[in-house]
């Protein structure tokens, strides 16, 4: 972060711009844009409520980095099969190793469009198989939400339990490590775990009646953000046209 010191009142847009350019050498443009938004909010609060004597918010004088093109990577059925096989799970028995649990997480994300953190935090007390939904009390945007469960998601959960405590017995760090190794071994470096959320959302879009229903499933507050998670293949759209 910029070193304000005692000279915060003299901070200019040029200072912010120099900091922006330096940060762009360290992190992604999306990260810099988020940090600029936070910094701008701090200046606004300081001016309005703390009496900072500056004529205007210096962040307003600085251009934000161009947002990178949204990812459109889908997860093909053969990609899924290769990664799950590499992780050593037969998709019928209860996982016993971290690698097998990682495979189960991947498969569940592909059926629910849940984020990795949401899947790993899921407890059996929050799973309602008869009512066909899972309750998420704490999500990335701070809102609770109920995730409907497809027949495939229910079948997967039935293979794992029911049980007590967390549904998926693997820590976040280990999940990232074994999944990255599996995709590397399969020659699928272009596939990321988060792509499972996009794949699930895109599949669901063809089954649900409108985008509001899809947003209710994925938990997106802004529909423009949800657009980045809908990546239909042209063949799929052509088939709908007839």
PDB file of C-alpha atoms in Angstrom:
ATOM      1  CA  UNK A   1       0.000   0.000   0.000  1.00  0.00           C
ATOM      2  CA  UNK A   2       1.154   3.595  -0.507  1.00  0.00           C
ATOM      3  CA  UNK A   3       3.109   5.010   2.424  1.00  0.00           C
ATOM      4  CA  UNK A   4       0.909   7.888   3.498  1.00  0.00           C
ATOM      5  CA  UNK A   5       2.925   8.807   6.577  1.00  0.00           C
ATOM      6  CA  UNK A   6       2.045  12.285   7.808  1.00  0.00           C
ATOM      7  CA  UNK A   7       1.677  13.613   4.283  1.00  0.00           C
ATOM      8  CA  UNK A   8      -1.677  12.092   3.423  1.00  0.00           C
ATOM      9  CA  UNK A   9      -3.105  15.524   2.815  1.00  0.00           C
ATOM     10  CA  UNK A  10      -0.561  16.105   0.042  1.00  0.00           C
ATOM     11  CA  UNK A  11      -1.186  12.820  -1.725  1.00  0.00           C
ATOM     12  CA  UNK A  12      -1.970  13.291  -5.407  1.00  0.00           C
ATOM     13  CA  UNK A  13      -3.330  11.263  -8.260  1.00  0.00           C
ATOM     14  CA  UNK A  14       0.232  10.969  -9.585  1.00  0.00           C
ATOM     15  CA  UNK A  15       1.276   9.244  -6.369  1.00  0.00           C
ATOM     16  CA  UNK A  16      -1.589   6.786  -6.703  1.00  0.00           C
ATOM     17  CA  UNK A  17      -0.715   6.192 -10.358  1.00  0.00           C
ATOM     18  CA  UNK A  18       2.908   5.385  -9.494  1.00  0.00           C
ATOM     19  CA  UNK A  19       1.735   2.939  -6.833  1.00  0.00           C
ATOM     20  CA  UNK A  20      -0.709   1.374  -9.315  1.00  0.00           C
ATOM     21  CA  UNK A  21       2.015   0.821 -11.879  1.00  0.00           C
ATOM     22  CA  UNK A  22       4.324  -0.726  -9.299  1.00  0.00           C
ATOM     23  CA  UNK A  23       1.592  -3.086  -8.094  1.00  0.00           C
ATOM     24  CA  UNK A  24       0.855  -4.187 -11.649  1.00  0.00           C
ATOM     25  CA  UNK A  25       4.352  -5.673 -11.723  1.00  0.00           C
ATOM     26  CA  UNK A  26       3.470  -7.791  -8.678  1.00  0.00           C
ATOM     27  CA  UNK A  27      -0.167  -8.858  -8.966  1.00  0.00           C
ATOM     28  CA  UNK A  28      -2.918  -9.143 -11.562  1.00  0.00           C
ATOM     29  CA  UNK A  29      -4.807  -6.162 -12.937  1.00  0.00           C
ATOM     30  CA  UNK A  30      -7.985  -7.468 -11.270  1.00  0.00           C
ATOM     31  CA  UNK A  31      -6.229  -7.421  -7.885  1.00  0.00           C
ATOM     32  CA  UNK A  32      -4.986  -3.870  -8.457  1.00  0.00           C
ATOM     33  CA  UNK A  33      -8.492  -2.743  -9.430  1.00  0.00           C
ATOM     34  CA  UNK A  34      -9.901  -4.192  -6.201  1.00  0.00           C
ATOM     35  CA  UNK A  35      -7.175  -2.521  -4.153  1.00  0.00           C
ATOM     36  CA  UNK A  36      -7.857   0.809  -5.865  1.00  0.00           C
ATOM     37  CA  UNK A  37     -11.533   0.507  -4.989  1.00  0.00           C
ATOM     38  CA  UNK A  38     -10.638  -0.130  -1.358  1.00  0.00           C
ATOM     39  CA  UNK A  39      -8.161   2.739  -1.278  1.00  0.00           C
ATOM     40  CA  UNK A  40     -10.723   5.067  -2.828  1.00  0.00           C
ATOM     41  CA  UNK A  41     -13.267   4.068  -0.181  1.00  0.00           C
ATOM     42  CA  UNK A  42     -10.756   4.892   2.556  1.00  0.00           C
ATOM     43  CA  UNK A  43     -10.115   8.342   1.092  1.00  0.00           C
ATOM     44  CA  UNK A  44     -13.850   9.004   0.742  1.00  0.00           C
ATOM     45  CA  UNK A  45     -14.483   8.041   4.369  1.00  0.00           C
ATOM     46  CA  UNK A  46     -11.532  10.128   5.543  1.00  0.00           C
ATOM     47  CA  UNK A  47     -12.733  13.202   3.645  1.00  0.00           C
ATOM     48  CA  UNK A  48     -16.399  12.946   4.642  1.00  0.00           C
ATOM     49  CA  UNK A  49     -16.147  11.717   8.217  1.00  0.00           C
ATOM     50  CA  UNK A  50     -12.607  12.224   9.513  1.00  0.00           C
ATOM     51  CA  UNK A  51     -11.974  15.732   8.204  1.00  0.00           C
ATOM     52  CA  UNK A  52      -9.051  14.941   5.886  1.00  0.00           C
ATOM     53  CA  UNK A  53      -8.256  18.319   4.280  1.00  0.00           C
ATOM     54  CA  UNK A  54      -7.858  17.393   0.616  1.00  0.00           C
ATOM     55  CA  UNK A  55      -9.866  18.958  -2.224  1.00  0.00           C
ATOM     56  CA  UNK A  56     -10.852  15.647  -3.788  1.00  0.00           C
ATOM     57  CA  UNK A  57     -10.283  11.915  -3.631  1.00  0.00           C
ATOM     58  CA  UNK A  58      -6.951  11.363  -5.467  1.00  0.00           C
ATOM     59  CA  UNK A  59      -8.072   7.912  -6.625  1.00  0.00           C
ATOM     60  CA  UNK A  60     -10.683   9.591  -8.823  1.00  0.00           C
ATOM     61  CA  UNK A  61      -7.846  11.024 -10.920  1.00  0.00           C
ATOM     62  CA  UNK A  62      -6.381   7.598 -11.710  1.00  0.00           C
ATOM     63  CA  UNK A  63      -7.449   5.180 -14.424  1.00  0.00           C
ATOM     64  CA  UNK A  64      -8.115   1.649 -13.279  1.00  0.00           C
ATOM     65  CA  UNK A  65      -6.278  -1.192 -15.014  1.00  0.00           C
ATOM     66  CA  UNK A  66      -8.207  -2.752 -17.852  1.00  0.00           C
ATOM     67  CA  UNK A  67     -10.165  -5.732 -16.660  1.00  0.00           C
ATOM     68  CA  UNK A  68      -8.761  -8.970 -18.081  1.00  0.00           C
ATOM     69  CA  UNK A  69     -10.937 -10.973 -20.430  1.00  0.00           C
ATOM     70  CA  UNK A  70     -13.233 -13.283 -18.489  1.00  0.00           C
ATOM     71  CA  UNK A  71     -12.369 -16.962 -18.524  1.00  0.00           C
ATOM     72  CA  UNK A  72     -14.545 -19.167 -20.689  1.00  0.00           C
ATOM     73  CA  UNK A  73     -12.922 -22.507 -19.946  1.00  0.00           C
ATOM     74  CA  UNK A  74     -15.396 -25.378 -19.750  1.00  0.00           C
ATOM     75  CA  UNK A  75     -14.801 -28.792 -18.171  1.00  0.00           C
ATOM     76  CA  UNK A  76     -15.388 -31.542 -20.690  1.00  0.00           C
ATOM     77  CA  UNK A  77     -16.633 -34.946 -19.596  1.00  0.00           C
ATOM     78  CA  UNK A  78     -13.305 -36.464 -20.642  1.00  0.00           C
ATOM     79  CA  UNK A  79     -11.449 -33.862 -18.547  1.00  0.00           C
ATOM     80  CA  UNK A  80     -13.534 -34.788 -15.534  1.00  0.00           C
ATOM     81  CA  UNK A  81     -12.983 -38.510 -16.062  1.00  0.00           C
ATOM     82  CA  UNK A  82      -9.218 -38.104 -16.494  1.00  0.00           C
ATOM     83  CA  UNK A  83      -8.772 -35.995 -13.353  1.00  0.00           C
ATOM     84  CA  UNK A  84     -10.974 -38.209 -11.186  1.00  0.00           C
ATOM     85  CA  UNK A  85      -9.136 -41.315 -12.400  1.00  0.00           C
ATOM     86  CA  UNK A  86      -5.780 -39.709 -11.708  1.00  0.00           C
ATOM     87  CA  UNK A  87      -6.928 -38.887  -8.189  1.00  0.00           C
ATOM     88  CA  UNK A  88      -7.744 -42.551  -7.689  1.00  0.00           C
ATOM     89  CA  UNK A  89     -11.448 -42.423  -6.873  1.00  0.00           C
ATOM     90  CA  UNK A  90     -13.848 -45.015  -8.295  1.00  0.00           C
ATOM     91  CA  UNK A  91     -16.903 -42.784  -7.668  1.00  0.00           C
ATOM     92  CA  UNK A  92     -18.685 -45.565  -5.794  1.00  0.00           C
ATOM     93  CA  UNK A  93     -16.860 -46.031  -2.483  1.00  0.00           C
ATOM     94  CA  UNK A  94     -16.278 -43.588   0.369  1.00  0.00           C
ATOM     95  CA  UNK A  95     -12.978 -41.742  -0.198  1.00  0.00           C
ATOM     96  CA  UNK A  96     -10.177 -42.749   2.143  1.00  0.00           C
ATOM     97  CA  UNK A  97      -7.296 -40.557   0.927  1.00  0.00           C
ATOM     98  CA  UNK A  98      -6.867 -36.840   0.356  1.00  0.00           C
ATOM     99  CA  UNK A  99      -6.616 -37.450  -3.378  1.00  0.00           C
ATOM    100  CA  UNK A 100      -9.918 -39.319  -3.431  1.00  0.00           C
ATOM    101  CA  UNK A 101     -11.603 -36.623  -1.363  1.00  0.00           C
ATOM    102  CA  UNK A 102     -10.305 -34.016  -3.818  1.00  0.00           C
ATOM    103  CA  UNK A 103     -11.971 -35.964  -6.639  1.00  0.00           C
ATOM    104  CA  UNK A 104     -15.260 -36.000  -4.721  1.00  0.00           C
ATOM    105  CA  UNK A 105     -15.077 -32.230  -4.170  1.00  0.00           C
ATOM    106  CA  UNK A 106     -14.452 -31.686  -7.888  1.00  0.00           C
ATOM    107  CA  UNK A 107     -17.419 -33.863  -8.866  1.00  0.00           C
ATOM    108  CA  UNK A 108     -19.726 -32.182  -6.350  1.00  0.00           C
ATOM    109  CA  UNK A 109     -18.751 -28.703  -7.562  1.00  0.00           C
ATOM    110  CA  UNK A 110     -19.574 -29.773 -11.121  1.00  0.00           C
ATOM    111  CA  UNK A 111     -23.099 -30.686  -9.978  1.00  0.00           C
ATOM    112  CA  UNK A 112     -23.870 -27.734  -7.711  1.00  0.00           C
ATOM    113  CA  UNK A 113     -21.896 -24.684  -8.956  1.00  0.00           C
ATOM    114  CA  UNK A 114     -20.732 -24.193  -5.371  1.00  0.00           C
ATOM    115  CA  UNK A 115     -17.438 -22.463  -4.688  1.00  0.00           C
ATOM    116  CA  UNK A 116     -14.543 -24.509  -3.373  1.00  0.00           C
ATOM    117  CA  UNK A 117     -14.763 -22.874   0.047  1.00  0.00           C
ATOM    118  CA  UNK A 118     -18.502 -23.529   0.227  1.00  0.00           C
ATOM    119  CA  UNK A 119     -18.048 -27.209  -0.610  1.00  0.00           C
ATOM    120  CA  UNK A 120     -15.231 -27.683   1.905  1.00  0.00           C
ATOM    121  CA  UNK A 121     -17.207 -25.913   4.657  1.00  0.00           C
ATOM    122  CA  UNK A 122     -20.362 -27.980   4.118  1.00  0.00           C
ATOM    123  CA  UNK A 123     -21.534 -29.930   7.197  1.00  0.00           C
ATOM    124  CA  UNK A 124     -23.899 -32.873   7.239  1.00  0.00           C
ATOM    125  CA  UNK A 125     -26.260 -30.873   9.466  1.00  0.00           C
ATOM    126  CA  UNK A 126     -26.714 -28.493   6.521  1.00  0.00           C
ATOM    127  CA  UNK A 127     -27.531 -31.239   4.018  1.00  0.00           C
ATOM    128  CA  UNK A 128     -31.232 -32.047   3.539  1.00  0.00           C
ATOM    129  CA  UNK A 129     -31.426 -34.972   1.159  1.00  0.00           C
ATOM    130  CA  UNK A 130     -35.177 -35.504   1.388  1.00  0.00           C
ATOM    131  CA  UNK A 131     -35.857 -31.843   0.619  1.00  0.00           C
ATOM    132  CA  UNK A 132     -33.064 -31.883  -1.995  1.00  0.00           C
ATOM    133  CA  UNK A 133     -31.046 -28.881  -0.906  1.00  0.00           C
ATOM    134  CA  UNK A 134     -27.970 -27.874   1.061  1.00  0.00           C
ATOM    135  CA  UNK A 135     -27.998 -24.800   3.286  1.00  0.00           C
ATOM    136  CA  UNK A 136     -24.984 -22.480   3.192  1.00  0.00           C
ATOM    137  CA  UNK A 137     -25.021 -20.179   6.186  1.00  0.00           C
ATOM    138  CA  UNK A 138     -21.926 -18.209   5.229  1.00  0.00           C
ATOM    139  CA  UNK A 139     -20.948 -17.504   1.635  1.00  0.00           C
ATOM    140  CA  UNK A 140     -18.414 -15.255  -0.103  1.00  0.00           C
ATOM    141  CA  UNK A 141     -20.840 -12.322  -0.353  1.00  0.00           C
ATOM    142  CA  UNK A 142     -21.982 -12.731   3.247  1.00  0.00           C
ATOM    143  CA  UNK A 143     -25.482 -13.991   2.445  1.00  0.00           C
ATOM    144  CA  UNK A 144     -26.885 -17.368   3.381  1.00  0.00           C
ATOM    145  CA  UNK A 145     -28.325 -19.416   0.540  1.00  0.00           C
ATOM    146  CA  UNK A 146     -29.954 -22.747  -0.163  1.00  0.00           C
ATOM    147  CA  UNK A 147     -28.430 -24.742  -3.013  1.00  0.00           C
ATOM    148  CA  UNK A 148     -30.792 -27.148  -4.823  1.00  0.00           C
ATOM    149  CA  UNK A 149     -29.329 -30.624  -5.318  1.00  0.00           C
ATOM    150  CA  UNK A 150     -29.603 -32.485  -8.593  1.00  0.00           C
ATOM    151  CA  UNK A 151     -30.157 -36.223  -8.663  1.00  0.00           C
ATOM    152  CA  UNK A 152     -26.459 -36.698  -9.388  1.00  0.00           C
ATOM    153  CA  UNK A 153     -25.470 -34.492  -6.432  1.00  0.00           C
ATOM    154  CA  UNK A 154     -27.779 -36.422  -4.133  1.00  0.00           C
ATOM    155  CA  UNK A 155     -26.388 -39.737  -5.394  1.00  0.00           C
ATOM    156  CA  UNK A 156     -22.862 -38.521  -4.671  1.00  0.00           C
ATOM    157  CA  UNK A 157     -23.771 -37.445  -1.146  1.00  0.00           C
ATOM    158  CA  UNK A 158     -25.464 -40.756  -0.477  1.00  0.00           C
ATOM    159  CA  UNK A 159     -22.215 -42.506  -1.371  1.00  0.00           C
ATOM    160  CA  UNK A 160     -20.334 -40.365   1.146  1.00  0.00           C
ATOM    161  CA  UNK A 161     -22.707 -40.564   4.087  1.00  0.00           C
ATOM    162  CA  UNK A 162     -24.709 -39.536   5.926  1.00  0.00           C
ATOM    163  CA  UNK A 163     -22.193 -38.798   8.614  1.00  0.00           C
ATOM    164  CA  UNK A 164     -21.139 -36.190  11.147  1.00  0.00           C
ATOM    165  CA  UNK A 165     -19.082 -33.049  10.892  1.00  0.00           C
ATOM    166  CA  UNK A 166     -17.842 -31.872   7.535  1.00  0.00           C
ATOM    167  CA  UNK A 167     -19.020 -33.708   4.439  1.00  0.00           C
ATOM    168  CA  UNK A 168     -15.681 -33.516   2.615  1.00  0.00           C
ATOM    169  CA  UNK A 169     -12.678 -34.521   4.719  1.00  0.00           C
ATOM    170  CA  UNK A 170      -9.917 -32.486   3.145  1.00  0.00           C
ATOM    171  CA  UNK A 171      -8.280 -29.162   4.031  1.00  0.00           C
ATOM    172  CA  UNK A 172      -8.183 -26.272   1.587  1.00  0.00           C
ATOM    173  CA  UNK A 173      -4.409 -26.247   1.161  1.00  0.00           C
ATOM    174  CA  UNK A 174      -4.239 -29.964   0.517  1.00  0.00           C
ATOM    175  CA  UNK A 175      -7.164 -29.747  -1.895  1.00  0.00           C
ATOM    176  CA  UNK A 176      -5.339 -27.163  -3.995  1.00  0.00           C
ATOM    177  CA  UNK A 177      -2.099 -29.141  -3.955  1.00  0.00           C
ATOM    178  CA  UNK A 178      -3.456 -32.518  -5.044  1.00  0.00           C
ATOM    179  CA  UNK A 179      -5.805 -31.048  -7.661  1.00  0.00           C
ATOM    180  CA  UNK A 180      -3.023 -29.019  -9.275  1.00  0.00           C
ATOM    181  CA  UNK A 181      -0.811 -32.111  -9.377  1.00  0.00           C
ATOM    182  CA  UNK A 182      -3.569 -34.237 -10.910  1.00  0.00           C
ATOM    183  CA  UNK A 183      -4.355 -31.779 -13.690  1.00  0.00           C
ATOM    184  CA  UNK A 184      -0.625 -31.418 -14.381  1.00  0.00           C
ATOM    185  CA  UNK A 185      -0.229 -35.180 -14.641  1.00  0.00           C
ATOM    186  CA  UNK A 186      -3.196 -35.310 -17.030  1.00  0.00           C
ATOM    187  CA  UNK A 187      -1.832 -32.538 -19.231  1.00  0.00           C
ATOM    188  CA  UNK A 188      -4.832 -30.348 -18.341  1.00  0.00           C
ATOM    189  CA  UNK A 189      -3.107 -27.272 -16.948  1.00  0.00           C
ATOM    190  CA  UNK A 190      -5.781 -25.104 -18.574  1.00  0.00           C
ATOM    191  CA  UNK A 191      -8.460 -26.600 -16.292  1.00  0.00           C
ATOM    192  CA  UNK A 192      -8.837 -24.982 -12.879  1.00  0.00           C
ATOM    193  CA  UNK A 193     -10.951 -26.127  -9.979  1.00  0.00           C
ATOM    194  CA  UNK A 194     -13.049 -22.957 -10.174  1.00  0.00           C
ATOM    195  CA  UNK A 195     -13.930 -23.846 -13.767  1.00  0.00           C
ATOM    196  CA  UNK A 196     -16.234 -26.477 -12.289  1.00  0.00           C
ATOM    197  CA  UNK A 197     -18.462 -23.633 -11.077  1.00  0.00           C
ATOM    198  CA  UNK A 198     -18.649 -22.171 -14.596  1.00  0.00           C
ATOM    199  CA  UNK A 199     -19.355 -25.574 -16.109  1.00  0.00           C
ATOM    200  CA  UNK A 200     -22.151 -26.259 -13.648  1.00  0.00           C
ATOM    201  CA  UNK A 201     -23.700 -22.806 -14.109  1.00  0.00           C
ATOM    202  CA  UNK A 202     -23.640 -23.142 -17.894  1.00  0.00           C
ATOM    203  CA  UNK A 203     -25.328 -26.528 -17.760  1.00  0.00           C
ATOM    204  CA  UNK A 204     -27.948 -25.266 -15.334  1.00  0.00           C
ATOM    205  CA  UNK A 205     -28.735 -22.265 -17.529  1.00  0.00           C
ATOM    206  CA  UNK A 206     -30.283 -24.559 -20.136  1.00  0.00           C
ATOM    207  CA  UNK A 207     -32.515 -26.219 -17.541  1.00  0.00           C
ATOM    208  CA  UNK A 208     -33.751 -23.227 -15.536  1.00  0.00           C
ATOM    209  CA  UNK A 209     -36.406 -20.880 -16.862  1.00  0.00           C
ATOM    210  CA  UNK A 210     -34.597 -17.567 -16.315  1.00  0.00           C
ATOM    211  CA  UNK A 211     -31.386 -15.948 -15.149  1.00  0.00           C
ATOM    212  CA  UNK A 212     -32.840 -15.025 -11.748  1.00  0.00           C
ATOM    213  CA  UNK A 213     -33.276 -18.700 -10.948  1.00  0.00           C
ATOM    214  CA  UNK A 214     -29.686 -19.321 -11.971  1.00  0.00           C
ATOM    215  CA  UNK A 215     -28.485 -16.457  -9.751  1.00  0.00           C
ATOM    216  CA  UNK A 216     -30.416 -17.947  -6.844  1.00  0.00           C
ATOM    217  CA  UNK A 217     -28.477 -21.180  -7.306  1.00  0.00           C
ATOM    218  CA  UNK A 218     -25.028 -19.654  -7.743  1.00  0.00           C
ATOM    219  CA  UNK A 219     -25.456 -16.834  -5.234  1.00  0.00           C
ATOM    220  CA  UNK A 220     -24.476 -13.985  -7.562  1.00  0.00           C
ATOM    221  CA  UNK A 221     -25.895 -10.621  -6.513  1.00  0.00           C
ATOM    222  CA  UNK A 222     -25.105  -8.910  -9.816  1.00  0.00           C
ATOM    223  CA  UNK A 223     -26.292 -10.453 -13.052  1.00  0.00           C
ATOM    224  CA  UNK A 224     -23.416  -8.871 -14.996  1.00  0.00           C
ATOM    225  CA  UNK A 225     -20.996 -10.938 -12.908  1.00  0.00           C
ATOM    226  CA  UNK A 226     -23.037 -14.071 -13.499  1.00  0.00           C
ATOM    227  CA  UNK A 227     -22.576 -13.486 -17.225  1.00  0.00           C
ATOM    228  CA  UNK A 228     -18.913 -14.418 -16.819  1.00  0.00           C
ATOM    229  CA  UNK A 229     -20.012 -17.838 -15.568  1.00  0.00           C
ATOM    230  CA  UNK A 230     -22.223 -18.600 -18.540  1.00  0.00           C
ATOM    231  CA  UNK A 231     -20.070 -19.899 -21.366  1.00  0.00           C
ATOM    232  CA  UNK A 232     -22.195 -21.894 -23.829  1.00  0.00           C
ATOM    233  CA  UNK A 233     -20.502 -23.568 -26.763  1.00  0.00           C
ATOM    234  CA  UNK A 234     -21.721 -22.348 -30.167  1.00  0.00           C
ATOM    235  CA  UNK A 235     -22.891 -25.873 -31.007  1.00  0.00           C
ATOM    236  CA  UNK A 236     -25.199 -25.812 -27.995  1.00  0.00           C
ATOM    237  CA  UNK A 237     -26.757 -22.509 -29.024  1.00  0.00           C
ATOM    238  CA  UNK A 238     -27.116 -23.710 -32.611  1.00  0.00           C
ATOM    239  CA  UNK A 239     -28.979 -26.793 -31.416  1.00  0.00           C
ATOM    240  CA  UNK A 240     -31.498 -24.561 -29.629  1.00  0.00           C
ATOM    241  CA  UNK A 241     -32.087 -22.571 -32.802  1.00  0.00           C
ATOM    242  CA  UNK A 242     -33.035 -25.730 -34.667  1.00  0.00           C
TER     243      UNK A 242
END
